[in-house]
Amino acid sequence: MPTYQAPLDDAQFLLNDVFHIDRYANLPGFADASPDVVSAVLAEAGKFCEHVLAPLNRTGDIEGCTRHADGSVTTPKGFKDAFRQVVEGGWIGISAPSEFGGQGLPMIMTQLVNEFLCSANMAFAMYPGLTQGAIAAILVHGSPEQKQQYLPKMVEGAWTGTMNLTEPHCGTDLGMIRTKAAKQPDGSYKITGTKIFISAGEHDLAHNIIHLVLARIEGAPEGTRGISLFIVPKVMVNADGSLGAKNAVACGSIEHKMGIHGNATCVMNYDGATGFLIGEENRGLPAMFVMMNEARMGVGVQGLALSEVAYQNAVAYAKERLQGRALSGAKEKSKPADPIIVHPDVRRTLMTIKAFNEAGRALVMWTALASDLHHHSPDEKTRQAADDHMGLLTPVIKGVLTDSGFANCVLAQQMFGGHGYIAEHGMEQFVRDARITMMYEGANGIQALDLVGRKLPKDGGRALQAFFAETQGFIKEQGADAAMKPYVEPLGKALGHLQAATMWFMQNALAKPDNAGAGSTDYMHMFGLCALGYMWAKIAAAAQTKLKAGVDARMSAKLVTGRFFMERILPETTAQLARIQAGAASTMELPAEMF
Amino acid sequence: MPTYQAPLDDAQFLLNDVFHIDRYANLPGFADASPDVVSAVLAEAGKFCEHVLAPLNRTGDIEGCTRHADGSVTTPKGFKDAFRQVVEGGWIGISAPSEFGGQGLPMIMTQLVNEFLCSANMAFAMYPGLTQGAIAAILVHGSPEQKQQYLPKMVEGAWTGTMNLTEPHCGTDLGMIRTKAAKQPDGSYKITGTKIFISAGEHDLAHNIIHLVLARIEGAPEGTRGISLFIVPKVMVNADGSLGAKNAVACGSIEHKMGIHGNATCVMNYDGATGFLIGEENRGLPAMFVMMNEARMGVGVQGLALSEVAYQNAVAYAKERLQGRALSGAKEKSKPADPIIVHPDVRRTLMTIKAFNEAGRALVMWTALASDLHHHSPDEKTRQAADDHMGLLTPVIKGVLTDSGFANCVLAQQMFGGHGYIAEHGMEQFVRDARITMMYEGANGIQALDLVGRKLPKDGGRALQAFFAETQGFIKEQGADAAMKPYVEPLGKALGHLQAATMWFMQNALAKPDNAGAGSTDYMHMFGLCALGYMWAKIAAAAQTKLKAGVDARMSAKLVTGRFFMERILPETTAQLARIQAGAASTMELPAEMF
């Protein structure tokens, strides 16, 4: 049975020593995030995740969700009580505005708590997680009345939220959506159609479910410019906020899937259900993107979270399992064999995961901080730069932290040998659960295209230039320090590869877009490695500073792990550049019938 | 529901045009392998796999195996009838000696047929596959009487075989085995102990199961030098070959595992079971290695096989699923969207798998041919060189084709977007089934250590030198041909990296073995890429020859796919070399408590 311990120390180190949240105390939210509050919130969240959610992870996987003949869905044993504790703890609304009942703390706190929740029980964490996404969309695009009507209950967790995009014939290509919206005399709409893959679409955890649904208003233009976003409550809400009649929306079935069995993935049938337009007509896609970007960050965090919990369990096993002797001579002679953590290939594996997790957490926090600055900074330039940062890094975090998160779960499972294949150890569940993160909220190939096709050229490449300016400024600033050379030199080299790849796209992809498409996934991963490398350089600088104050084994370990990243992981950019510069010719040449 | 089509054309091309099996017609086995026979055997095997085994793959996954209170195990519906057809078709004994009822055909045929079987239904294919391994061990180490007693029934498939190595506290480190063997006055032994992870340990497909069991004879030396190998039949065999009493061995439970649900993975309890020594006392490990090497090749084939079937289904989906438009402009304007195979990132993915599969199949056949030469060549030098080749390539085939096979199944699943996560499509089963291949028969980290620690230095590096001589000889021979430059030049560069890595180990790992351990997995994969690259160069040369005879779309496709391999996959050796040359320092530096 796997266990979990929230990485509180690492979170505090990143908050205080790497990102210096005390510097932002003048901003709304941060003032309330005093060291005491931060510490208490994280500790409380950690305790809940370790003691309540983690023990329900495997039982939830085994039991799964059950749909009954009347369309209702029962979640696994224990989920209902755990969700009650989510409501009591106010975990959904940590960063929601206080006017709607939220705690108004920075997003950086929400992302940390979400990591803990997903490590402990990803299938469960999706219920509050999707609610946060729906809250974000209503906050930005909802009318004042809609906000008053829905947000307090959602922030509290009395009601949950969903996002309804996918239909059987279209996922990525939302211009093909067929779900219809017919305008009614009272200004509401009748929504009719079928949506699939709706996570948390139906369950027994909350009194109501607020579905955000993409649909096409009768007579709207074809394609993506004719799609609108609607609020469709499971149960109608009366003017006084009480619940009224059941709406004409129902769960038709739940999917049999590889993992996240504790989350109900529903086929949702809308049969003339009453819906309310959110935002403007035919502007549903941009509105949904607010939610989707939030969700994409959240999915990146899921990848990180599963990598972390899988790592913790692999470490425990590697310290306990006795097998073979160290190549440099027996380490524990009194035992029949050494613990397998003495073996270089085992350590290489554990170091690989560790190096990703610690920098991945930093990358999420760096970007969450940008989200806070974007929302709260009084300075327009800062707000814009923060928005640029989020736009650029969101597909990278989604694509890279989930590809790596899954790969790391596989590596962690591998540490168990054949035992990793046996369900009781729980490692194979992490692998199965992590697999979905690469697919949903835009498959990772779509993230790569979003990065290369939209985010790079946007505003004349302003976001990318800012990224290069910041990272190269850091290298210049730190380059004089000999102790920082093992970090900034490899980082500089990798950034050079990233620049060369960017240049290659500029020169070769305008005339032949396939050249960008064929290199997009490599580019996304190269970007991810550079961003993670920058995080390691920042972490190393912070660790050096702390070490000047005296011996600190944790900080020394940071320096070693950072070096491992630079020596063993970052060199991949060389191969990525070669692949990108090979262009699209051999990729595109075969006629389809030769596959 | 996934489908499967045996790659008969590719098999024929490799047999005839790349490996020229007609050149070996003077050897036993090959004389019988006339083009007609080969063609008929492969076609028949293909038909059986496509029409009988493939349809049972998903149903077998859902139903799994059931252990009853009396310890008997029922396999999924349809397996029994399918196994009867395996017996009727003589599929187990294709390459077994005719004196024991086999067909005496070359191993290269067995490996092809095994690929088809595993593509169609890996969980099922393990029942005959393990029997082949047990046959191999008895053939090499059994007494003439043991051969007569067991082989005809096993070759026929009336009885199946297993291998029993792992115990709860030891898998890799077999020196720790505790299962005891007590010698009896009649020369037999009483075997007592518990073995775990015994694939096909108990089932309802055959009249008897011949367990090959590692155990320690009372008073034997400690460690690996005190381990012996025993035949322990499930049902005792009378002198006349008829079945007698049940032996004291029973299946205690079957494991709940991530995949291969159709194969019963058993805990086997030996409770004073009667066993017969095979080979010499305390020489059980070398005897078991015969079986294990056979099994490791077989597991490599499983990785390839799952990659192939996953690829076929991803291709079908990519041609059928309409989503988005080609970057270079709409391709199928009459349809609401283009099939996703127009997208560069989709093609990159499919080409990656295709390039691995076709070269992987060649690599297996090249090595299977070595097995045939080793067994049948009249020339001692040829036999030795063939043995060297097998020893060197077996860990590479096992480690690389399974790591890649699994990765390719993940890539193929990714082509389906969210649909890939849904069980009905069958893609997630390929991923779950493929996962075990990286773990069993020696986890891939062990394969890497076997390669670097044992196979490289063996006989003064003779096997490796022969590998370099052959590949570089080929490059030299083909280098003058401009049409071959796109293949042999990148191959030469990659081989240069492999030589540099080998040299680095020689200079840095003798004094510090951790330097080899920390680079072993990268080295194994680098070796794999070089070997696959050599296969592509050979395939390209054969394709060029065929193209001189006229237009041939399949051969043109080979040339493109080979170029893709050289441009897009082989450059990874650059990064691998950098990682290897980074050495073990940052890998080994952290104290265990800092993980």
Tab-separated table of C-alpha atoms in Angstrom, chain A residues 168-173 176 196-197 255-260 311 315 319 321-324 327-328 336-337 341-342 344-345 347-348 350-351 354 406 410 413-414 417-424 428 431-433 435-436 438-439 443-445 513-514 517-522 553-554 557 560-561 563-564 567-568 571-572 574-575 578-580 582-583 585-590 592-595, chain B residues 168-173 176 196-197 255-260 311 315 319 321-324 327-328 336-337 341-342 344-345 347-348 350-351 354 406 410 413-414 417-424 428 431-433 435-436 438-439 443-445 513-514 517-522 553-554 557 560-561 563-564 567-568 571-572 574-575 578-580 582-583 585-590 592-595:
chain	number	residue	atom	x	y	z
A	168	PRO	CA	-18.095	11.812	-30.075
A	169	HIS	CA	-16.881	13.142	-33.422
A	170	CYS	CA	-14.781	16.061	-32.168
A	171	GLY	CA	-12.362	16.864	-29.421
A	172	THR	CA	-9.482	18.971	-30.656
A	173	ASP	CA	-11.454	20.416	-33.554
A	176	MET	CA	-17.262	20.791	-35.476
A	196	ILE	CA	-18.483	12.765	-23.853
A	197	PHE	CA	-15.513	12.408	-21.487
A	255	GLU	CA	-16.695	5.131	-19.335
A	256	HIS	CA	-14.559	2.067	-18.623
A	257	LYS	CA	-11.086	3.466	-18.606
A	258	MET	CA	-7.441	2.743	-17.904
A	259	GLY	CA	-7.281	4.675	-14.648
A	260	ILE	CA	-8.732	7.467	-12.480
A	311	TYR	CA	9.043	8.797	-6.350
A	315	VAL	CA	12.612	5.588	-2.609
A	319	LYS	CA	15.941	1.613	0.829
A	321	ARG	CA	14.552	-4.086	-0.660
A	322	LEU	CA	17.748	-6.120	-0.232
A	323	GLN	CA	19.170	-7.462	-3.462
A	324	GLY	CA	22.741	-7.789	-4.704
A	327	LEU	CA	29.637	-2.530	-7.240
A	328	SER	CA	32.134	-0.773	-4.966
A	336	PRO	CA	22.109	-10.897	3.281
A	337	ALA	CA	22.340	-8.191	0.584
A	341	ILE	CA	19.564	2.111	-3.489
A	342	VAL	CA	23.320	1.353	-3.584
A	344	PRO	CA	24.053	3.154	-9.716
A	345	ASP	CA	21.213	2.393	-12.132
A	347	ARG	CA	20.154	5.908	-8.158
A	348	ARG	CA	20.235	7.236	-11.700
A	350	LEU	CA	15.663	8.054	-8.542
A	351	MET	CA	17.838	11.108	-9.234
A	354	LYS	CA	13.910	13.849	-8.078
A	406	PHE	CA	4.074	9.684	-16.674
A	410	VAL	CA	7.001	4.269	-15.118
A	413	GLN	CA	7.343	1.417	-10.948
A	414	GLN	CA	10.418	-0.120	-12.559
A	417	GLY	CA	10.915	-5.087	-10.541
A	418	GLY	CA	8.080	-7.576	-11.035
A	419	HIS	CA	6.452	-6.372	-7.815
A	420	GLY	CA	5.720	-3.080	-9.573
A	421	TYR	CA	3.328	-4.933	-11.861
A	422	ILE	CA	1.270	-6.239	-8.945
A	423	ALA	CA	-1.728	-4.100	-8.054
A	424	GLU	CA	-1.254	-4.316	-4.276
A	428	GLU	CA	0.829	0.493	-11.462
A	431	VAL	CA	1.118	4.825	-14.060
A	432	ARG	CA	-2.474	4.274	-15.176
A	433	ASP	CA	-3.698	7.449	-13.514
A	435	ARG	CA	-1.478	8.350	-18.431
A	436	ILE	CA	-4.605	10.484	-18.852
A	438	MET	CA	-0.968	13.452	-21.460
A	439	MET	CA	-4.291	13.212	-23.260
A	443	ALA	CA	-3.404	16.094	-26.016
A	444	ASN	CA	0.266	16.976	-25.661
A	445	GLY	CA	0.743	17.211	-29.421
A	513	PRO	CA	4.518	25.074	-41.824
A	514	ASP	CA	5.061	21.302	-41.716
A	517	GLY	CA	4.680	20.865	-36.984
A	518	ALA	CA	7.223	18.075	-37.326
A	519	GLY	CA	9.502	19.713	-34.750
A	520	SER	CA	6.878	20.998	-32.348
A	521	THR	CA	6.982	18.222	-29.761
A	522	ASP	CA	10.779	18.272	-29.634
A	553	ALA	CA	22.348	18.907	4.264
A	554	ARG	CA	19.135	19.701	2.374
A	557	ALA	CA	21.521	17.915	-1.708
A	560	VAL	CA	24.026	17.780	-6.170
A	561	THR	CA	20.581	17.227	-7.659
A	563	ARG	CA	24.283	19.150	-11.044
A	564	PHE	CA	22.707	15.818	-11.926
A	567	GLU	CA	24.924	16.632	-16.505
A	568	ARG	CA	22.395	13.912	-17.092
A	571	PRO	CA	22.172	17.273	-22.689
A	572	GLU	CA	19.025	15.974	-24.393
A	574	THR	CA	21.487	18.488	-28.416
A	575	ALA	CA	19.491	15.594	-29.833
A	578	ALA	CA	19.244	17.793	-34.431
A	579	ARG	CA	15.771	16.307	-34.810
A	580	ILE	CA	14.136	19.705	-35.279
A	582	ALA	CA	16.165	17.560	-39.795
A	583	GLY	CA	12.906	19.161	-40.934
A	585	ALA	CA	10.834	15.871	-45.320
A	586	SER	CA	11.126	12.237	-44.214
A	587	THR	CA	8.217	12.718	-41.797
A	588	MET	CA	5.771	13.810	-44.504
A	589	GLU	CA	7.003	11.926	-47.560
A	590	LEU	CA	5.188	8.591	-47.358
A	592	ALA	CA	-0.845	7.420	-46.391
A	593	GLU	CA	-1.312	3.941	-47.839
A	594	MET	CA	2.308	3.048	-47.062
A	595	PHE	CA	1.702	3.240	-43.309
B	168	PRO	CA	9.236	-13.340	-2.286
B	169	HIS	CA	12.565	-12.000	-0.996
B	170	CYS	CA	14.635	-12.463	-4.145
B	171	GLY	CA	14.345	-12.043	-7.875
B	172	THR	CA	17.511	-10.611	-9.356
B	173	ASP	CA	19.730	-11.916	-6.570
B	176	MET	CA	19.446	-15.855	-1.881
B	196	ILE	CA	6.215	-16.295	-6.945
B	197	PHE	CA	5.412	-14.665	-10.287
B	255	GLU	CA	-1.681	-12.242	-8.671
B	256	HIS	CA	-3.791	-9.170	-9.416
B	257	LYS	CA	-1.725	-7.334	-11.919
B	258	MET	CA	-1.622	-4.416	-14.325
B	259	GLY	CA	-2.022	-6.490	-17.484
B	260	ILE	CA	-1.602	-9.890	-19.196
B	311	TYR	CA	0.984	0.701	-34.549
B	315	VAL	CA	-2.596	3.911	-38.284
B	319	LYS	CA	-6.651	7.462	-41.402
B	321	ARG	CA	-10.482	10.107	-37.548
B	322	LEU	CA	-11.350	13.508	-39.029
B	323	GLN	CA	-10.052	16.449	-37.023
B	324	GLY	CA	-8.518	19.751	-38.088
B	327	LEU	CA	-1.036	22.904	-42.080
B	328	SER	CA	-0.334	23.044	-45.811
B	336	PRO	CA	-15.745	18.287	-42.531
B	337	ALA	CA	-12.060	17.881	-41.612
B	341	ILE	CA	-2.682	11.415	-40.528
B	342	VAL	CA	-2.113	14.709	-42.397
B	344	PRO	CA	3.079	16.368	-38.939
B	345	ASP	CA	3.084	15.474	-35.236
B	347	ARG	CA	3.104	11.341	-38.742
B	348	ARG	CA	6.201	11.882	-36.645
B	350	LEU	CA	3.640	6.883	-36.567
B	351	MET	CA	6.982	7.059	-38.385
B	354	LYS	CA	7.230	2.155	-37.869
B	406	PHE	CA	6.249	-0.011	-24.361
B	410	VAL	CA	2.102	4.699	-25.361
B	413	GLN	CA	-2.404	5.109	-27.649
B	414	GLN	CA	-1.723	8.855	-27.733
B	417	GLY	CA	-6.524	11.298	-27.813
B	418	GLY	CA	-8.927	10.722	-24.933
B	419	HIS	CA	-10.376	7.706	-26.761
B	420	GLY	CA	-7.087	5.926	-26.158
B	421	TYR	CA	-7.831	5.929	-22.445
B	422	ILE	CA	-11.127	4.101	-22.932
B	423	ALA	CA	-10.911	0.336	-22.574
B	424	GLU	CA	-13.158	-0.476	-25.535
B	428	GLU	CA	-4.702	0.878	-23.134
B	431	VAL	CA	0.194	-0.421	-22.880
B	432	ARG	CA	-0.631	-2.454	-19.766
B	433	ASP	CA	0.448	-5.717	-21.367
B	435	ARG	CA	4.650	-2.854	-19.364
B	436	ILE	CA	5.594	-6.271	-17.953
B	438	MET	CA	10.432	-4.285	-19.186
B	439	MET	CA	10.336	-6.040	-15.833
B	443	ALA	CA	14.390	-6.025	-15.321
B	444	ASN	CA	15.914	-3.864	-18.031
B	445	GLY	CA	18.441	-2.349	-15.635
B	513	PRO	CA	32.733	0.372	-11.437
B	514	ASP	CA	29.985	2.843	-10.548
B	517	GLY	CA	26.760	1.184	-13.639
B	518	ALA	CA	25.608	4.783	-13.930
B	519	GLY	CA	26.001	4.697	-17.719
B	520	SER	CA	24.803	1.176	-18.376
B	521	THR	CA	21.209	1.918	-19.386
B	522	ASP	CA	22.291	4.711	-21.722
B	553	ALA	CA	6.289	1.505	-53.579
B	554	ARG	CA	7.045	-0.733	-50.605
B	557	ALA	CA	8.795	3.461	-48.382
B	560	VAL	CA	12.036	6.953	-46.525
B	561	THR	CA	11.490	5.169	-43.227
B	563	ARG	CA	16.006	8.046	-43.567
B	564	PHE	CA	13.534	9.030	-40.862
B	567	GLU	CA	17.491	11.816	-39.075
B	568	ARG	CA	15.044	11.617	-36.222
B	571	PRO	CA	20.798	11.496	-33.142
B	572	GLU	CA	19.885	10.436	-29.609
B	574	THR	CA	24.870	12.256	-28.954
B	575	ALA	CA	22.931	12.860	-25.748
B	578	ALA	CA	27.217	13.019	-22.980
B	579	ARG	CA	25.297	11.346	-20.168
B	580	ILE	CA	27.667	8.382	-20.041
B	582	ALA	CA	29.279	12.660	-17.164
B	583	GLY	CA	30.201	9.690	-14.976
B	585	ALA	CA	29.689	11.473	-9.404
B	586	SER	CA	26.392	13.346	-9.143
B	587	THR	CA	24.487	10.058	-9.381
B	588	MET	CA	26.182	8.525	-6.336
B	589	GLU	CA	26.906	11.550	-4.166
B	590	LEU	CA	23.738	11.969	-2.107
B	592	ALA	CA	20.512	7.731	1.114
B	593	GLU	CA	18.580	9.818	3.644
B	594	MET	CA	18.512	12.789	1.252
B	595	PHE	CA	16.301	10.913	-1.203
